[in-house]
Amino acid sequence: MPTVPPVPAPYRCLWRCTGDGPAVDTAAPLILRWANRNHPGAVPHLDAPGRYRLSARSRVVVASHTGHEGTRGVQVSVLTDRGDDRWTTSLAVVETPTAGAWVQATVHRTPPAPGDQILPPQVLTDLMAALGAADGHTSLPGRLVLHRDPGSVAALADALTDPTRILPLVLGCSPAPAQPGPRPLPAGLVPTLAGMAAVHVLDVAAQQEVTPLLPSHVRLRPGRLFVLGPPPALAVAEYDPTDPRTPDLARAAVTGHAHRASPPEPVAEVLAELEHHTTQLDTDPHTTTLVYTTASSPTDQKPAGANDVIDEARERARLADQVERLRTEVTRLTALAATATARAEELDQDNTDLATERDRQTDRADRAEAEAAWLRAQAAEHGLHQLAAAPAPPPPPSSGPPRRVQDLLERITSGELPHLVFTLDEGPVHDLALDRAKEALWVGRAWQAMEALEDWCRYQQDHPEAGVGFHLYLTQAPTGYRIIPPRRLGTTESEAVRSNERLAAQRVFTVPTDLDPTGKAPMFAHIKLDVDYGICPRIHFLPHPEGPTPTVVVGYLGRHLPVISTN
């Protein structure tokens, strides 16, 4: 794998508009709202070029272009000085009669610094939806696209075979059903690629349908991440999602392709003129800077230095409280957005896990059907025709997972899980019934986890020489043994919890005396039944492989135990 670039490349996206109506007129209200998001009224309109002051450190520069035969464009740049650094975010919309309408967005820091997390402007997703973003002849999605079946890959197939595509494609290949692995896209990568690449996650069936459309030198592999460049070169970079360097490397590869993307010549000429005009407006000492003031309407703004402009020092003092309130609100909304993004990623991962489990169960069902057909054929071959034609017996009534807490408590004492020793207190288990909407989900996942622990013990008994831990067992997913997604397993608690005497004591549960003479032992290994806030149930357990037969002591099932952040 190549080394991580020392400095992240600036953000740049370029795409064609396919929406109805003039692109500049459609985009203007969205860009204007974005430019004024923290300073309402600071930029009154985009009809004429100008430089507007937002704060002592920030300003907005509006550049416009009007040419012959309907050619026009507008570029809005927000420049913020932070010490010796300057952050510049620019949005440009260009219309031409021959090449259509295009949008370019750039974000860069001067000078660049290692470790920068450069994100696209917040308004970009709205612009992509309103203007109909396209790369070549195919749509450019602003969000992650999940392909769960072969019929859903039509748009991706069009993009792969589109000779006019100028941006890269990011393909995350879900692991094979028999070999569950990590999610194909590292957390936090997708938001940084918006507008620069279409990002697709393909399950195994979708991978098989897409493969014939790829060049002969490209081979999709389950559980891997691929960046496929635009034609004609179709350069391919492959990454391991578990490698901590992958997000930076994949982002650098996508950014490199995006920076090399070129618009049609008429569009490129207008973009170059807008950038030159922006530089002139920002650096020319004779350019008038309009000062933001909430005391006047946008039409009442006056040039800085005029006699009727509010005194600069008094204006700063009057706005200090409002700026602080806005900063606090932005911080709150940013935290909410981060929480929502994390939750969305968890839900995407749950969907991926469910698709993987569906594929695995389908594979097991196919194998079972094939085995049953073979056994019937063998019976008929040996003259047991009546046995070969006999219908299969119905499944036992308890073959499905329980759906209620009371059913779960009855099942764990029924002897169905002989390798598990239950010492748990029933009180916390009933907390799973406090949320009736999720009780069935939590109880079902708890039962699946216990079945996986049971089969892990059975696997150790069948293969004593293997010495496979629970995490490796879940990752390998041996045929004929039940598992759960490996990411639900927490092999231990954090150091902060284990070193905190009170929090660690809350994870000490009853065990058989042959495991610990005191009848108590800490259980830091746990299984997560949900990641949502609130009850968020957990199972705490302790393996006991040294006995006559491998066993697992289940000491707790209930709501998430306290940690440092909830203390």
Coordinates of C-alpha atoms in Angstrom, one line a residue:
M1 CA 0.0 0.0 0.0
P2 CA 1.4 3.5 -0.8
T3 CA 2.4 5.8 1.9
V4 CA 0.1 8.5 3.3
P5 CA 0.7 11.9 1.6
P6 CA 2.3 14.3 4.0
V7 CA -0.4 17.0 3.4
P8 CA -4.0 16.4 2.4
A9 CA -5.0 17.7 -1.0
P10 CA -7.5 20.6 -1.1
Y11 CA -11.1 19.7 -1.8
R12 CA -12.4 20.2 -5.3
C13 CA -15.6 18.9 -7.0
L14 CA -16.8 19.6 -10.5
W15 CA -20.0 18.3 -12.0
R16 CA -22.6 19.0 -14.7
C17 CA -26.2 20.2 -14.0
T18 CA -29.1 18.4 -15.5
G19 CA -32.0 20.2 -13.7
D20 CA -34.6 22.4 -15.4
G21 CA -34.3 26.2 -15.5
P22 CA -31.4 28.5 -15.3
A23 CA -28.8 27.0 -12.9
V24 CA -27.5 30.4 -11.6
D25 CA -31.0 31.5 -10.6
T26 CA -31.8 28.1 -9.0
A27 CA -28.5 28.1 -7.0
A28 CA -28.4 31.8 -6.0
P29 CA -30.9 31.5 -3.0
L30 CA -29.1 28.4 -1.7
I31 CA -25.6 29.9 -1.9
L32 CA -26.9 33.2 -0.5
R33 CA -28.4 31.4 2.5
W34 CA -25.2 29.5 3.0
A35 CA -23.0 32.7 2.9
N36 CA -25.3 34.4 5.4
R37 CA -25.8 31.4 7.7
N38 CA -24.0 33.1 10.6
H39 CA -24.5 36.7 9.7
P40 CA -28.0 37.3 8.3
G41 CA -28.1 40.0 5.7
A42 CA -24.4 40.4 5.4
V43 CA -24.5 39.6 1.6
P44 CA -27.7 41.2 0.3
H45 CA -27.7 39.6 -3.2
L46 CA -25.5 38.0 -5.9
D47 CA -26.5 40.3 -8.7
A48 CA -23.3 42.4 -8.6
P49 CA -19.7 41.8 -7.6
G50 CA -18.6 43.0 -4.2
R51 CA -16.7 42.3 -1.0
Y52 CA -18.6 42.0 2.3
R53 CA -17.3 41.9 5.8
L54 CA -18.7 39.2 8.1
S55 CA -16.4 39.7 11.1
A56 CA -12.9 40.9 12.0
R57 CA -11.6 37.6 10.5
S58 CA -14.0 36.7 7.8
R59 CA -15.3 38.2 4.5
V60 CA -17.3 37.1 1.4
V61 CA -16.2 38.0 -2.1
V62 CA -18.9 37.8 -4.9
A63 CA -17.6 37.7 -8.5
S64 CA -19.9 37.5 -11.5
H65 CA -19.6 37.2 -15.2
T66 CA -22.0 38.0 -18.1
G67 CA -21.0 37.0 -21.6
H68 CA -22.5 36.8 -25.0
E69 CA -25.3 34.4 -26.1
G70 CA -26.4 33.7 -22.5
T71 CA -23.1 32.8 -21.0
R72 CA -23.0 33.8 -17.3
G73 CA -21.5 32.7 -14.0
V74 CA -21.2 33.6 -10.3
Q75 CA -18.6 32.7 -7.7
V76 CA -19.0 33.2 -4.0
S77 CA -15.9 32.8 -1.8
V78 CA -15.8 32.9 2.0
L79 CA -12.3 33.7 3.3
T80 CA -11.5 33.3 7.0
D81 CA -8.1 34.2 8.6
R82 CA -7.1 32.2 11.6
G83 CA -3.7 33.4 12.9
D84 CA -1.2 32.8 10.0
D85 CA -3.6 30.5 8.2
R86 CA -6.4 31.3 5.7
W87 CA -9.3 29.0 4.9
T88 CA -11.0 29.7 1.5
T89 CA -14.3 28.0 0.4
S90 CA -15.6 28.9 -3.1
L91 CA -18.8 27.9 -4.9
A92 CA -19.1 28.7 -8.6
V93 CA -22.0 28.1 -11.0
V94 CA -21.5 28.6 -14.7
E95 CA -24.0 28.5 -17.6
T96 CA -23.0 28.3 -21.3
P97 CA -25.2 27.9 -24.4
T98 CA -22.9 25.1 -25.8
A99 CA -21.6 23.2 -22.8
G100 CA -24.6 23.5 -20.4
A101 CA -24.4 24.4 -16.7
W102 CA -21.6 23.3 -14.3
V103 CA -20.8 23.7 -10.6
Q104 CA -17.4 23.8 -9.1
A105 CA -16.7 23.8 -5.3
T106 CA -13.2 24.2 -3.7
V107 CA -12.0 24.3 -0.1
H108 CA -8.3 24.8 0.8
R109 CA -6.1 26.1 3.6
T110 CA -3.1 28.3 3.1
P111 CA -0.6 27.1 4.0
P112 CA -1.7 23.5 4.0
A113 CA -1.1 21.5 7.2
P114 CA -0.9 17.7 7.9
G115 CA -3.9 16.2 9.6
D116 CA -6.5 18.7 8.1
Q117 CA -10.0 17.1 7.8
I118 CA -11.2 19.0 4.7
L119 CA -15.0 18.7 4.3
P120 CA -17.2 20.0 1.5
P121 CA -19.3 23.0 2.2
Q122 CA -22.7 22.2 3.9
V123 CA -24.7 23.6 1.0
L124 CA -23.2 21.2 -1.5
T125 CA -25.7 18.4 -1.0
D126 CA -28.6 20.9 -1.5
L127 CA -27.1 22.2 -4.7
M128 CA -26.5 18.6 -6.0
A129 CA -30.2 17.8 -5.4
A130 CA -31.6 21.1 -6.7
L131 CA -29.4 21.3 -9.9
G132 CA -29.4 17.5 -10.7
A133 CA -25.7 16.7 -10.3
A134 CA -24.3 14.4 -13.0
D135 CA -20.9 13.0 -14.0
G136 CA -20.9 12.5 -17.7
H137 CA -24.2 11.0 -18.7
T138 CA -25.0 9.4 -15.3
S139 CA -26.3 10.9 -12.1
L140 CA -23.8 11.8 -9.3
P141 CA -25.4 10.8 -6.0
G142 CA -24.6 13.0 -3.0
R143 CA -24.9 10.1 -0.5
L144 CA -23.8 6.5 -0.1
V145 CA -25.5 4.1 -2.5
L146 CA -26.2 0.6 -1.1
H147 CA -26.7 -2.3 -3.6
R148 CA -28.6 -5.2 -2.0
D149 CA -29.6 -7.1 -5.2
P150 CA -28.4 -7.4 -8.8
G151 CA -31.3 -5.3 -10.1
S152 CA -30.2 -2.2 -8.2
V153 CA -26.9 -1.8 -10.0
A154 CA -28.2 -0.3 -13.3
A155 CA -27.0 3.2 -12.5
L156 CA -23.6 1.9 -11.4
A157 CA -23.4 -0.1 -14.6
D158 CA -24.1 3.0 -16.6
A159 CA -21.4 4.9 -14.8
L160 CA -18.9 2.1 -15.4
T161 CA -19.5 2.1 -19.1
D162 CA -19.8 5.9 -19.5
P163 CA -16.9 7.2 -21.6
T164 CA -17.6 10.8 -20.6
R165 CA -17.2 10.3 -16.9
I166 CA -14.6 12.6 -15.4
L167 CA -14.8 11.7 -11.6
P168 CA -13.7 8.5 -9.9
L169 CA -16.0 5.7 -8.5
V170 CA -15.6 4.3 -5.0
L171 CA -16.6 0.7 -4.7
G172 CA -16.9 -1.0 -1.2
C173 CA -17.3 -4.7 -1.5
S174 CA -19.1 -6.4 1.3
P175 CA -17.5 -9.6 2.6
A176 CA -18.7 -13.0 1.4
P177 CA -21.5 -14.6 3.5
A178 CA -19.2 -17.4 4.7
Q179 CA -16.4 -15.0 5.7
P180 CA -17.9 -12.1 7.6
G181 CA -15.5 -9.2 8.0
P182 CA -15.3 -5.5 8.7
R183 CA -17.5 -3.0 6.8
P184 CA -15.9 -2.1 3.4
L185 CA -16.0 1.7 4.1
P186 CA -14.0 3.1 7.0
A187 CA -16.2 5.3 9.3
G188 CA -16.2 9.0 8.4
L189 CA -14.8 8.5 4.9
V190 CA -18.0 9.0 2.9
P191 CA -18.9 12.6 4.0
T192 CA -15.4 13.8 2.9
L193 CA -16.0 12.5 -0.7
A194 CA -19.3 14.1 -1.4
G195 CA -19.3 15.7 -4.9
M196 CA -15.9 14.3 -5.8
A197 CA -17.0 10.6 -6.4
A198 CA -20.0 8.3 -6.4
V199 CA -19.7 5.9 -3.5
H200 CA -21.3 2.4 -3.8
V201 CA -21.4 -0.6 -1.5
L202 CA -22.0 -3.9 -3.3
D203 CA -23.1 -7.1 -1.7
V204 CA -21.8 -10.4 -3.2
A205 CA -24.6 -10.7 -5.8
A206 CA -24.1 -7.1 -7.0
Q207 CA -20.3 -7.7 -7.2
Q208 CA -21.0 -10.7 -9.5
E209 CA -23.2 -8.6 -11.8
V210 CA -20.7 -5.6 -12.0
T211 CA -17.6 -7.7 -12.6
P212 CA -18.2 -8.4 -16.3
L213 CA -18.5 -4.6 -16.9
L214 CA -15.0 -3.9 -15.5
P215 CA -11.8 -3.9 -17.4
S216 CA -9.9 -7.1 -17.5
H217 CA -7.2 -5.8 -15.1
V218 CA -9.8 -5.0 -12.4
R219 CA -10.8 -7.8 -10.1
L220 CA -13.3 -7.1 -7.3
R221 CA -12.6 -8.9 -4.0
P222 CA -15.1 -9.2 -1.1
G223 CA -14.2 -7.2 1.9
R224 CA -12.0 -4.7 0.0
L225 CA -12.3 -1.0 -1.0
F226 CA -11.6 0.1 -4.6
V227 CA -11.1 3.6 -6.2
L228 CA -11.7 3.3 -9.9
G229 CA -10.5 6.3 -11.9
P230 CA -12.3 7.8 -14.9
P231 CA -11.8 6.6 -18.5
P232 CA -9.8 6.1 -20.5
A233 CA -7.1 5.0 -18.1
L234 CA -9.5 3.5 -15.5
A235 CA -6.7 3.5 -12.9
V236 CA -7.5 1.2 -9.9
A237 CA -6.4 1.5 -6.3
E238 CA -7.3 -1.2 -3.8
Y239 CA -7.3 -0.8 0.0
D240 CA -7.8 -2.8 3.1
P241 CA -10.7 -1.2 5.2
T242 CA -9.0 -2.4 8.4
D243 CA -5.8 -0.5 7.8
P244 CA -5.8 2.8 9.7
R245 CA -4.2 4.5 6.7
T246 CA -7.0 3.6 4.3
P247 CA -9.2 6.7 4.9
D248 CA -6.3 9.1 4.1
L249 CA -5.1 7.1 1.2
A250 CA -8.5 6.6 -0.4
R251 CA -9.4 10.3 0.1
A252 CA -6.0 11.3 -1.5
A253 CA -6.7 9.0 -4.5
V254 CA -10.2 10.4 -5.0
T255 CA -9.0 14.0 -4.6
G256 CA -6.2 13.5 -7.1
H257 CA -8.7 12.3 -9.7
A258 CA -11.1 15.2 -8.9
H259 CA -8.3 17.8 -9.3
R260 CA -7.5 16.4 -12.7
A261 CA -11.1 16.6 -13.9
S262 CA -11.5 19.2 -16.6
P263 CA -14.8 20.9 -17.7
P264 CA -15.5 21.9 -21.4
E265 CA -13.4 24.7 -22.6
P266 CA -16.2 27.4 -22.5
V267 CA -16.8 26.5 -18.9
A268 CA -13.1 26.5 -18.0
E269 CA -12.7 30.0 -19.4
V270 CA -15.6 31.4 -17.3
L271 CA -14.3 29.6 -14.1
A272 CA -10.8 31.1 -14.7
E273 CA -12.2 34.6 -15.2
L274 CA -14.3 34.3 -12.0
E275 CA -11.3 33.2 -10.0
H276 CA -9.2 36.1 -11.4
H277 CA -12.0 38.5 -10.6
T278 CA -12.3 37.1 -7.0
T279 CA -8.6 37.6 -6.5
Q280 CA -8.8 41.2 -7.8
L281 CA -11.7 42.1 -5.5
D282 CA -10.0 40.6 -2.4
T283 CA -6.6 42.1 -2.9
D284 CA -7.3 45.5 -4.5
P285 CA -7.0 48.1 -1.7
H286 CA -9.5 50.4 -3.6
T287 CA -12.3 47.8 -3.4
T288 CA -15.0 49.0 -1.0
T289 CA -15.8 46.6 1.8
L290 CA -19.5 46.6 2.8
V291 CA -20.0 46.2 6.6
Y292 CA -22.5 43.8 8.0
T293 CA -25.0 45.4 10.5
T294 CA -28.2 44.1 11.9
A295 CA -29.4 47.6 12.5
S296 CA -30.0 48.2 8.8
S297 CA -31.5 46.4 6.0
P298 CA -29.3 45.1 3.2
T299 CA -30.2 48.0 1.0
D300 CA -29.0 50.4 3.7
Q301 CA -25.4 49.1 3.9
K302 CA -22.8 51.7 3.4
P303 CA -19.1 51.6 2.5
A304 CA -16.7 51.3 5.4
G305 CA -15.3 54.7 6.3
A306 CA -18.4 56.7 5.3
N307 CA -19.7 59.2 7.9
D308 CA -23.0 57.5 8.3
V309 CA -21.6 54.0 9.0
I310 CA -22.0 52.8 12.6
D311 CA -18.8 53.1 14.5
E312 CA -16.7 50.0 14.1
A313 CA -15.8 49.5 17.8
R314 CA -19.3 50.1 19.0
E315 CA -20.6 47.7 16.4
R316 CA -18.2 44.9 17.5
A317 CA -19.3 45.3 21.1
R318 CA -23.0 45.2 20.2
L319 CA -22.6 42.1 18.1
A320 CA -20.3 40.2 20.6
D321 CA -23.2 38.6 22.4
Q322 CA -25.0 37.6 19.3
V323 CA -21.9 36.1 17.8
E324 CA -21.3 34.1 20.9
R325 CA -24.9 32.9 20.8
L326 CA -24.6 31.9 17.2
R327 CA -21.3 30.1 17.9
T328 CA -22.9 28.2 20.7
E329 CA -25.8 27.2 18.5
V330 CA -23.5 26.1 15.7
T331 CA -21.6 24.0 18.2
R332 CA -24.9 22.4 19.4
L333 CA -26.1 21.8 15.8
T334 CA -22.7 20.4 14.8
A335 CA -22.8 17.9 17.7
L336 CA -26.4 16.9 16.7
A337 CA -25.2 16.4 13.1
A338 CA -22.3 14.3 14.2
T339 CA -24.6 12.2 16.4
A340 CA -27.0 11.8 13.5
T341 CA -24.2 10.9 11.1
A342 CA -22.8 8.3 13.5
R343 CA -26.2 6.8 14.0
A344 CA -26.7 6.7 10.2
E345 CA -23.4 4.9 9.8
E346 CA -24.4 2.4 12.5
L347 CA -27.7 1.8 10.7
D348 CA -25.9 1.3 7.4
Q349 CA -23.6 -1.2 9.2
D350 CA -26.7 -2.9 10.6
N351 CA -28.1 -3.2 7.1
T352 CA -24.8 -4.6 5.8
D353 CA -24.8 -7.1 8.7
L354 CA -28.4 -8.1 7.9
A355 CA -27.6 -8.5 4.2
T356 CA -24.5 -10.6 5.1
E357 CA -26.6 -12.7 7.5
R358 CA -29.3 -13.1 4.8
D359 CA -26.7 -14.3 2.3
R360 CA -25.2 -16.7 4.9
Q361 CA -28.6 -18.1 5.8
T362 CA -29.5 -18.4 2.1
D363 CA -26.3 -20.3 1.5
R364 CA -27.0 -22.6 4.5
A365 CA -30.5 -23.2 3.2
D366 CA -29.2 -24.1 -0.3
R367 CA -26.7 -26.4 1.2
A368 CA -29.4 -28.1 3.4
E369 CA -31.7 -28.5 0.4
A370 CA -28.9 -30.0 -1.7
E371 CA -27.9 -32.4 1.2
A372 CA -31.6 -33.4 1.7
A373 CA -31.9 -34.1 -2.0
W374 CA -28.7 -36.2 -2.0
L375 CA -29.9 -38.2 1.1
R376 CA -33.2 -38.9 -0.6
A377 CA -31.4 -40.1 -3.7
Q378 CA -29.1 -42.3 -1.6
A379 CA -32.2 -43.8 0.2
A380 CA -33.9 -44.5 -3.2
E381 CA -30.7 -46.0 -4.6
H382 CA -30.6 -48.5 -1.6
G383 CA -34.2 -49.5 -2.2
L384 CA -35.7 -47.3 0.6
H385 CA -38.2 -45.8 -1.7
Q386 CA -40.8 -45.1 1.0
L387 CA -38.2 -43.2 3.1
A388 CA -37.0 -41.3 0.1
A389 CA -40.5 -40.1 -0.7
A390 CA -41.6 -39.4 2.9
P391 CA -42.3 -35.7 3.7
A392 CA -39.9 -33.9 6.1
P393 CA -41.0 -33.6 9.7
P394 CA -42.2 -30.1 10.8
P395 CA -39.6 -28.0 12.7
P396 CA -39.8 -28.2 16.5
P397 CA -42.0 -25.5 18.0
S398 CA -39.1 -23.8 19.7
S399 CA -36.9 -23.5 16.6
G400 CA -37.3 -19.8 16.2
P401 CA -35.9 -17.2 18.6
P402 CA -38.1 -15.9 21.5
R403 CA -39.7 -12.5 21.2
R404 CA -40.6 -11.7 24.8
V405 CA -38.5 -11.5 27.9
Q406 CA -40.6 -14.2 29.7
D407 CA -40.1 -16.5 26.7
L408 CA -36.4 -15.9 26.8
L409 CA -36.1 -16.7 30.5
E410 CA -38.1 -20.0 30.0
R411 CA -35.9 -21.0 27.0
I412 CA -32.6 -20.4 28.9
T413 CA -33.7 -22.8 31.6
S414 CA -35.0 -25.4 29.2
G415 CA -31.7 -27.2 28.6
E416 CA -31.4 -26.0 25.0
L417 CA -28.0 -24.5 25.7
P418 CA -26.1 -27.1 27.7
H419 CA -22.7 -25.4 27.5
L420 CA -24.0 -22.2 29.0
V421 CA -24.2 -21.6 32.8
F422 CA -26.7 -18.9 33.7
T423 CA -26.0 -17.1 37.0
L424 CA -27.7 -13.8 36.0
D425 CA -30.3 -12.0 38.1
E426 CA -33.7 -11.9 36.3
G427 CA -34.4 -8.3 37.5
P428 CA -32.2 -6.5 35.0
V429 CA -33.4 -8.8 32.2
H430 CA -36.9 -7.3 32.5
D431 CA -35.5 -3.9 31.5
L432 CA -35.6 -5.2 27.9
A433 CA -39.4 -5.1 28.1
L434 CA -39.4 -1.4 29.0
D435 CA -39.3 -0.5 25.3
R436 CA -42.1 -2.5 23.8
A437 CA -41.1 -1.5 20.3
K438 CA -37.6 -2.9 20.7
E439 CA -38.3 -5.8 23.0
A440 CA -38.5 -8.4 20.2
L441 CA -35.3 -7.1 18.6
W442 CA -33.3 -7.2 21.9
V443 CA -34.7 -10.6 23.0
G444 CA -34.0 -12.1 19.5
R445 CA -30.4 -10.7 19.5
A446 CA -29.8 -12.0 23.0
W447 CA -30.9 -15.4 22.0
Q448 CA -28.8 -15.3 18.9
A449 CA -25.8 -14.3 21.0
M450 CA -26.4 -17.2 23.4
E451 CA -26.7 -19.6 20.5
A452 CA -23.4 -18.3 19.2
L453 CA -21.7 -18.8 22.6
E454 CA -23.2 -22.4 22.8
D455 CA -21.9 -23.3 19.3
W456 CA -18.5 -21.8 20.1
C457 CA -18.3 -24.2 23.1
R458 CA -19.4 -27.0 20.8
Y459 CA -16.8 -26.0 18.2
Q460 CA -14.0 -26.1 20.9
Q461 CA -15.2 -29.5 22.0
D462 CA -15.2 -30.7 18.4
H463 CA -11.8 -29.2 17.6
P464 CA -9.8 -29.1 20.9
E465 CA -6.6 -28.5 19.0
A466 CA -7.8 -25.3 17.4
G467 CA -7.7 -23.1 20.5
V468 CA -10.0 -20.5 18.8
G469 CA -11.1 -17.5 20.8
F470 CA -14.7 -16.2 20.5
H471 CA -13.7 -13.2 18.3
L472 CA -11.7 -15.4 15.9
Y473 CA -14.5 -17.9 15.9
L474 CA -17.0 -15.2 14.8
T475 CA -14.6 -13.9 12.2
Q476 CA -14.0 -17.4 10.7
A477 CA -17.7 -18.4 10.8
P478 CA -17.1 -22.2 10.5
T479 CA -19.7 -24.0 8.5
G480 CA -22.5 -25.6 10.7
Y481 CA -22.0 -23.4 13.7
R482 CA -24.1 -20.3 14.6
I483 CA -22.5 -16.9 14.9
I484 CA -23.3 -13.2 15.3
P485 CA -21.7 -10.2 13.6
P486 CA -18.2 -9.8 15.1
R487 CA -18.7 -6.1 15.7
R488 CA -21.3 -6.8 18.4
L489 CA -18.6 -8.4 20.6
G490 CA -16.7 -6.3 23.1
T491 CA -13.8 -8.5 24.2
T492 CA -13.2 -6.3 27.2
E493 CA -14.0 -2.9 28.8
S494 CA -12.0 0.3 28.3
E495 CA -9.0 0.9 30.6
A496 CA -11.0 3.8 32.1
V497 CA -13.7 1.4 33.3
R498 CA -11.4 -1.4 34.4
S499 CA -9.2 1.0 36.4
N500 CA -12.2 2.6 38.1
E501 CA -12.9 0.7 41.3
R502 CA -16.6 1.5 41.4
L503 CA -17.3 0.9 37.7
A504 CA -15.3 -2.3 37.7
A505 CA -17.2 -3.6 40.8
Q506 CA -20.5 -3.2 38.9
R507 CA -19.2 -5.8 36.4
V508 CA -18.5 -8.5 39.0
F509 CA -21.1 -11.3 38.9
T510 CA -21.8 -14.7 40.3
V511 CA -19.8 -17.7 39.0
P512 CA -19.6 -21.4 40.0
T513 CA -17.1 -21.9 42.9
D514 CA -15.0 -24.3 40.7
L515 CA -14.3 -21.2 38.6
D516 CA -13.6 -18.9 41.5
P517 CA -13.7 -20.0 45.2
T518 CA -15.3 -16.7 46.2
G519 CA -18.3 -17.3 43.9
K520 CA -17.7 -13.9 42.2
A521 CA -15.6 -12.9 39.2
P522 CA -15.3 -9.8 36.9
M523 CA -16.9 -10.2 33.5
F524 CA -15.6 -7.5 31.1
A525 CA -16.3 -9.4 27.9
H526 CA -19.7 -8.4 26.6
I527 CA -22.1 -8.5 23.6
K528 CA -23.8 -5.4 22.4
L529 CA -27.5 -5.9 21.5
D530 CA -28.0 -2.3 20.3
V531 CA -26.0 0.9 19.8
D532 CA -28.9 3.3 20.3
Y533 CA -29.1 5.6 23.3
G534 CA -31.2 4.6 26.4
I535 CA -31.3 1.0 27.6
C536 CA -28.8 -0.2 25.0
P537 CA -28.7 -3.8 26.4
R538 CA -25.6 -5.8 27.0
I539 CA -24.7 -9.5 27.9
H540 CA -21.7 -9.9 30.1
F541 CA -20.1 -13.4 30.1
L542 CA -17.0 -15.3 31.2
P543 CA -15.5 -18.2 29.3
H544 CA -14.6 -21.3 31.3
P545 CA -12.6 -23.5 28.9
E546 CA -10.7 -25.5 31.6
G547 CA -13.6 -27.6 32.8
P548 CA -14.4 -31.2 31.6
T549 CA -16.3 -29.5 28.7
P550 CA -16.0 -25.9 27.5
T551 CA -18.6 -23.7 29.1
V552 CA -19.5 -20.0 29.3
V553 CA -20.9 -18.4 32.4
V554 CA -23.5 -15.7 31.5
G555 CA -23.7 -13.4 34.5
Y556 CA -25.6 -10.4 33.3
L557 CA -28.3 -9.5 30.7
G558 CA -29.8 -6.0 31.0
R559 CA -29.4 -2.3 30.3
H560 CA -25.9 -0.9 29.5
L561 CA -23.9 -0.6 32.8
P562 CA -22.5 2.8 33.7
V563 CA -19.3 4.1 32.1
I564 CA -17.3 7.2 32.7
S565 CA -19.4 9.3 30.2
T566 CA -22.7 8.3 31.9
N567 CA -21.3 8.3 35.5

